[in-house]
Tab-separated table of C-alpha atoms in Angstrom:
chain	number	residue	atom	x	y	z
A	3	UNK	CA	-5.096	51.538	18.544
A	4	UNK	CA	-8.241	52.819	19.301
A	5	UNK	CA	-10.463	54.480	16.595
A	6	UNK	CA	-12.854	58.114	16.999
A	7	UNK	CA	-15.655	57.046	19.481
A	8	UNK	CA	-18.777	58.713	19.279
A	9	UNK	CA	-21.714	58.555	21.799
A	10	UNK	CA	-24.242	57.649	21.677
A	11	UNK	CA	-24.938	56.100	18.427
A	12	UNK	CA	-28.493	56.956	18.074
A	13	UNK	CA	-30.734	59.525	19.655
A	14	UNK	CA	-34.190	60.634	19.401
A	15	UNK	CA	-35.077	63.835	20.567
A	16	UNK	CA	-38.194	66.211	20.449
A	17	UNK	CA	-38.171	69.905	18.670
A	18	UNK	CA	-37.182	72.404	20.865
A	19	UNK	CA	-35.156	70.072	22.724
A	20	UNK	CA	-31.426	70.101	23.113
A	21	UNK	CA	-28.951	67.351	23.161
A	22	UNK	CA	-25.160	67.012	23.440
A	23	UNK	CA	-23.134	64.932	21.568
A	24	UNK	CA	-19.320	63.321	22.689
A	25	UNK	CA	-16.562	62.692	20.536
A	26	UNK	CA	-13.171	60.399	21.827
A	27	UNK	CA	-10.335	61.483	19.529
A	28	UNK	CA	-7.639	58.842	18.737
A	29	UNK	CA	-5.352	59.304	21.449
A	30	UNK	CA	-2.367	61.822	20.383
A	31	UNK	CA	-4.869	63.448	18.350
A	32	UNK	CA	-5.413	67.008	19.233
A	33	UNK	CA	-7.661	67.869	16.596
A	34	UNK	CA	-11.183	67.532	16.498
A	35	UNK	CA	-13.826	68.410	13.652
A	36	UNK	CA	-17.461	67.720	13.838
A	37	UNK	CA	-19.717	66.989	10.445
A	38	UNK	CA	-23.083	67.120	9.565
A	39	UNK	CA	-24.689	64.784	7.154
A	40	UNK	CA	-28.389	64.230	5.301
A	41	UNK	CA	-29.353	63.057	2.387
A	42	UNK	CA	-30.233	66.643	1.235
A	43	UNK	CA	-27.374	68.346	1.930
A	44	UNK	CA	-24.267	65.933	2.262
A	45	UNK	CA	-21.207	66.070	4.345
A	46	UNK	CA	-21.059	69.899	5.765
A	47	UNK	CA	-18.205	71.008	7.966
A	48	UNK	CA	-19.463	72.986	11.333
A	49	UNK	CA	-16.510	73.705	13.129
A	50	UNK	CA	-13.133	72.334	14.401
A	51	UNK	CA	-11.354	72.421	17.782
A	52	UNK	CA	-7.421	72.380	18.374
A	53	UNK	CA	-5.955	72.633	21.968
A	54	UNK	CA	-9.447	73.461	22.881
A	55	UNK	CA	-9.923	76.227	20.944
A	56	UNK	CA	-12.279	76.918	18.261
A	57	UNK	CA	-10.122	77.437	15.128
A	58	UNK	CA	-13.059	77.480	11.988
A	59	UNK	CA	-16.331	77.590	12.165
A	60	UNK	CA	-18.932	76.407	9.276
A	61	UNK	CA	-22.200	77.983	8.051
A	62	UNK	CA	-24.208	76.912	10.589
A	63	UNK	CA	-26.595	78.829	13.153
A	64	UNK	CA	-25.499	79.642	17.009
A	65	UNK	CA	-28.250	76.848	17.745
A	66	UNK	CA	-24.656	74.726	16.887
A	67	UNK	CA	-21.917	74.985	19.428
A	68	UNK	CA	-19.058	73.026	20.981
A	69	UNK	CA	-16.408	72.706	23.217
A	70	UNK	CA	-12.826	70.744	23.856
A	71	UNK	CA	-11.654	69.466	26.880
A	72	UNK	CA	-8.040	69.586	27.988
A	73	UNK	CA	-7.774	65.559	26.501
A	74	UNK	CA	-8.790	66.568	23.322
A	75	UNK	CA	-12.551	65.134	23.900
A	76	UNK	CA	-15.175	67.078	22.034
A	77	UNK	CA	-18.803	67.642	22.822
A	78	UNK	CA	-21.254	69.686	20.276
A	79	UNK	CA	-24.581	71.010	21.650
A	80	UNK	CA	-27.766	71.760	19.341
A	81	UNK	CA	-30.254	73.872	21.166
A	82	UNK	CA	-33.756	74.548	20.179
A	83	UNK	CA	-34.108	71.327	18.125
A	84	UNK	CA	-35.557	71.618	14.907
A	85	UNK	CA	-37.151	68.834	12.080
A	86	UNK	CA	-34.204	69.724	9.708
A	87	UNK	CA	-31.260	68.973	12.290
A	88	UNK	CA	-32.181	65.158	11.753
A	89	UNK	CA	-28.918	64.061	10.114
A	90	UNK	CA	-25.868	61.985	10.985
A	91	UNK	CA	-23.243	63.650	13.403
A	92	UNK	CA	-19.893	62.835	12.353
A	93	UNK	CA	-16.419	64.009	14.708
A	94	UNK	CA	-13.084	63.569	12.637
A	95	UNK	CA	-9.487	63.307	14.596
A	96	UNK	CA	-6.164	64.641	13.499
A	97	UNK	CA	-2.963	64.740	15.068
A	98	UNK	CA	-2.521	68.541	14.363
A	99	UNK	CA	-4.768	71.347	12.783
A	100	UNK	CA	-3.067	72.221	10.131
A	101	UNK	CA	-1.900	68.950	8.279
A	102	UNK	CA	-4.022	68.383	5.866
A	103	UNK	CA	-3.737	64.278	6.019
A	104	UNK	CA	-5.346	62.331	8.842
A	105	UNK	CA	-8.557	62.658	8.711
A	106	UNK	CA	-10.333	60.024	11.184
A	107	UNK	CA	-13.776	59.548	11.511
A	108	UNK	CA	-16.136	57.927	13.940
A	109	UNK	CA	-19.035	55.777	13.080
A	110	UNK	CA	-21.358	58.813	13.932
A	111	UNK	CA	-24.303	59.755	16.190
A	112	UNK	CA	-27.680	59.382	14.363
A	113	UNK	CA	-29.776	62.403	15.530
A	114	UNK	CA	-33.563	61.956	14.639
A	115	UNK	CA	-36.064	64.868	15.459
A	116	UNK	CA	-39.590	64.366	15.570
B	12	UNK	CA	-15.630	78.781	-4.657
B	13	UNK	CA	-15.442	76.038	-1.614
B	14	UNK	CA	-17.784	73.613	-3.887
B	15	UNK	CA	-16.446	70.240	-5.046
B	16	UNK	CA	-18.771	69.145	-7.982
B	17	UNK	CA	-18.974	65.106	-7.830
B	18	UNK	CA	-20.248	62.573	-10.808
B	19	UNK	CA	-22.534	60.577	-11.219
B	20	UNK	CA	-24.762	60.467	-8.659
B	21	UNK	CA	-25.077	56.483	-8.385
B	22	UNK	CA	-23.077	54.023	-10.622
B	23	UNK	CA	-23.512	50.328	-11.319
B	24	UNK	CA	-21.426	48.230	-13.029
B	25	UNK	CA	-20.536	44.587	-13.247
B	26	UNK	CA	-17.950	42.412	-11.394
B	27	UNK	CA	-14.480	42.754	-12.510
B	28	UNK	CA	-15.709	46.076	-14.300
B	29	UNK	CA	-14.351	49.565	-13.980
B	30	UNK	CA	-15.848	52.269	-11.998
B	31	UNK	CA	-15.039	55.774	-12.178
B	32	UNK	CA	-15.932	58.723	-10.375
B	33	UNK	CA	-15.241	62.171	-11.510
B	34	UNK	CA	-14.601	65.639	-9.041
B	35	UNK	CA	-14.149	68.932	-9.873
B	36	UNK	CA	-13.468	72.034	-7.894
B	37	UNK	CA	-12.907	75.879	-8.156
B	38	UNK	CA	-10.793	76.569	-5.053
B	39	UNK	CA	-6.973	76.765	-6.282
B	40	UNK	CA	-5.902	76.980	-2.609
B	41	UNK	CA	-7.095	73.381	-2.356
B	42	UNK	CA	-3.710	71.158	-1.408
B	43	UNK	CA	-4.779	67.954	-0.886
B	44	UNK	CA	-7.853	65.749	-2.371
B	45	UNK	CA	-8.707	62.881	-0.195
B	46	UNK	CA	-11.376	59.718	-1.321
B	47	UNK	CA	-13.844	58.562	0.830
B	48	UNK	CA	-15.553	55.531	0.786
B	49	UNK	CA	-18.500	55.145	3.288
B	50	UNK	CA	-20.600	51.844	4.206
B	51	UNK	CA	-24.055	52.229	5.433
B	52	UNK	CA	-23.781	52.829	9.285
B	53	UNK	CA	-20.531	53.439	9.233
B	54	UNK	CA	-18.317	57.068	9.194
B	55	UNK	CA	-16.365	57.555	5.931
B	56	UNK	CA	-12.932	55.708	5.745
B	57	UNK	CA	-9.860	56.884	4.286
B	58	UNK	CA	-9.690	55.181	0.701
B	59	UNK	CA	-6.990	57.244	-1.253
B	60	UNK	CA	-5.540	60.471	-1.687
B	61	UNK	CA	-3.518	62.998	-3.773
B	62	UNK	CA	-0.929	66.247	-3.871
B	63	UNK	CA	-1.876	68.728	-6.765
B	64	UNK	CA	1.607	67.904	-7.663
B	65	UNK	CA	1.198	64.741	-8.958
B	66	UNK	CA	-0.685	63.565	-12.028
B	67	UNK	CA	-1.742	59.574	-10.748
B	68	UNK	CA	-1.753	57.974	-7.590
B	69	UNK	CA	-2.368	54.167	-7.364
B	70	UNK	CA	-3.099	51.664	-4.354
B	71	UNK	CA	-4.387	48.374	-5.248
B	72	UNK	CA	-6.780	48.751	-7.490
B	73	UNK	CA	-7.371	51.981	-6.843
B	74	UNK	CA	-5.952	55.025	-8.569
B	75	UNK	CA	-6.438	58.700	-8.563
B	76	UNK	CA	-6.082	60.297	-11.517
B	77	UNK	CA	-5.159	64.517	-11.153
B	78	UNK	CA	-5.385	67.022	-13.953
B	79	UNK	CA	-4.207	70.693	-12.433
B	80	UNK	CA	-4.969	72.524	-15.093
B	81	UNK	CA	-8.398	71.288	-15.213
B	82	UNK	CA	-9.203	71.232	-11.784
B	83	UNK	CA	-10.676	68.087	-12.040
B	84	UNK	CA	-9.926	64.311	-10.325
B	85	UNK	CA	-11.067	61.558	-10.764
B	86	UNK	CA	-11.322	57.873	-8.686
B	87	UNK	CA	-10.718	54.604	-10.838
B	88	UNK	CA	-11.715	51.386	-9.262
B	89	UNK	CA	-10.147	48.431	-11.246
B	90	UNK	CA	-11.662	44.800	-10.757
B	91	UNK	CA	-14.423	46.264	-9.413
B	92	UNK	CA	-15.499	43.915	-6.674
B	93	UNK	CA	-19.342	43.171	-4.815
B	94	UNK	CA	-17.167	44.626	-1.162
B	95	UNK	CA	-16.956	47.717	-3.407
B	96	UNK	CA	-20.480	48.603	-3.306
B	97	UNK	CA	-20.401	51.554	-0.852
B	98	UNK	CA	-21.016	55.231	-0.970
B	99	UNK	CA	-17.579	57.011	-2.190
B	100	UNK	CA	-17.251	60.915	-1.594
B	101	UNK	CA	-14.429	63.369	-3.203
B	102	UNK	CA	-13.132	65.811	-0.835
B	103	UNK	CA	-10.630	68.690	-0.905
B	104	UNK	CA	-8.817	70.883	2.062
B	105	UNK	CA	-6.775	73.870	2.120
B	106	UNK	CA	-5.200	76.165	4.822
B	107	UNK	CA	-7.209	78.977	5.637
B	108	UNK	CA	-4.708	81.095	7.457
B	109	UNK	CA	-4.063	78.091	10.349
B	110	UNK	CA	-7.041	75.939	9.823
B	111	UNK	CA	-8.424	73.542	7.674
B	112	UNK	CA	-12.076	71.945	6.210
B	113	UNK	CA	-12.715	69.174	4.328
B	114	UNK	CA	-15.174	69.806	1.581
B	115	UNK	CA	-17.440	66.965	0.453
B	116	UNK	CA	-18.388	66.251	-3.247
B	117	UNK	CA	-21.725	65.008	-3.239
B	118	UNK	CA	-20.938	61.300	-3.037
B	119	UNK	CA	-21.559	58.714	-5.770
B	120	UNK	CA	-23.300	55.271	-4.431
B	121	UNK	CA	-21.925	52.391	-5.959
B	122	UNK	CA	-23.310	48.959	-6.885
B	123	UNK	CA	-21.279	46.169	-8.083
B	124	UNK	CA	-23.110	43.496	-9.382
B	125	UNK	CA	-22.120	40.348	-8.867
């Protein structure tokens, strides 16, 4: 079956810009979890949607938001660019949102800010 | 308390060597301690995983050893092979009321020489 699709793979963008990212869950998967990761600061969580709802939330600024469409397809939104939001953009699928095994990830949208 | 503490930082050891990467974490709520392993472009993959109920888990040639009491795990990689050179994160999860997070170790990169 089908793996997490992310889109697109790489983007460059321009501070103070904004830019949407997608996420495809695994289909049957209603749960969707979006990553951030640098070389800095590692793998950090910013927020997971079930049923598309909002159900947890990372420590990360309102400039980071996203939504969940009635398929379970996720998009996350930076606004207001910065340098430091260069990182890899991870989305993870799971069947439910509270079994802890399952974790699926895409390959990952490369944002680069300059 | 949400901080998984990974070791070492990179590791490199021969062909048909063993590698092992240690975790520790604080959080007792934590339920279930997942391995990544992570190729360059690439999301992280599913390698192995464990229940705070049970002391060893092996797969292969890999095996998970779990010490409760400790709060410490620990990913053994027997035979190490070249293939195995990757990037290999520790991770934990636990219900917070109805959701769930991963949280990331640091990751360990790992070179097998051939």
């Amino acid at each position: 079956k089908a793996g997490v699709t992310q889109t697109p793979r790489y983007l460059i963008k321009t501070r103070g810009q904004q830019v949407t990212l997608s996420c495809s869950p695994i289909s049957g998967h209603r749960s969707v979890s979006w990553y951030q990761q640098t070389p800095g600061q590692g793998l950090q969580f910013l927020f997971e949607y079930f049923s598309e709802t909002q159900r947890n939330k990372g420590n990360f600024p309102g400039r980071f938001s996203g939504r969940q469409f009635s398929n379970s397809r996720s998009e996350m939104n930076v606004s207001t660019l910065e340098l430091g939001d260069s990182a890899l953009y991870l989305c993870a699928s799971r069947i439910t949102g509270t079994e802890a095994r399952g974790y699926t990830f895409g390959s990952g949208t490369r944002l680069t800010v300059v | 308390q949400q901080q998984v503490k990974q070791s070492p930082q990179s590791l490199i050891v021969q062909k048909g060597g063993i590698s092992i990467i240690n975790c520790a974490y604080e959080n007792t709520a934590f339920d279930y301690f997942p391995w990544y392993q992570q190729f360059p472009g690439k999301g992280p993959a599913l390698l192995i995983a464990i229940r705070p109920d049970v002391s060893e888990k092996k797969e292969g040639r890999f095996t998970i050893s779990f010490n409760k009491s400790a709060k410490q795990f620990s990913l053994h990689i027997m035979d190490s092979q070249p293939g195995d050179s990757a990037t290999y994160f520790c991770a934990a999860t636990g219900l917070s009321g109805s959701a769930r997070q991963l949280t990331f170790g640091s990751g360990t990169q790992l070179t097998v020489l051939p």
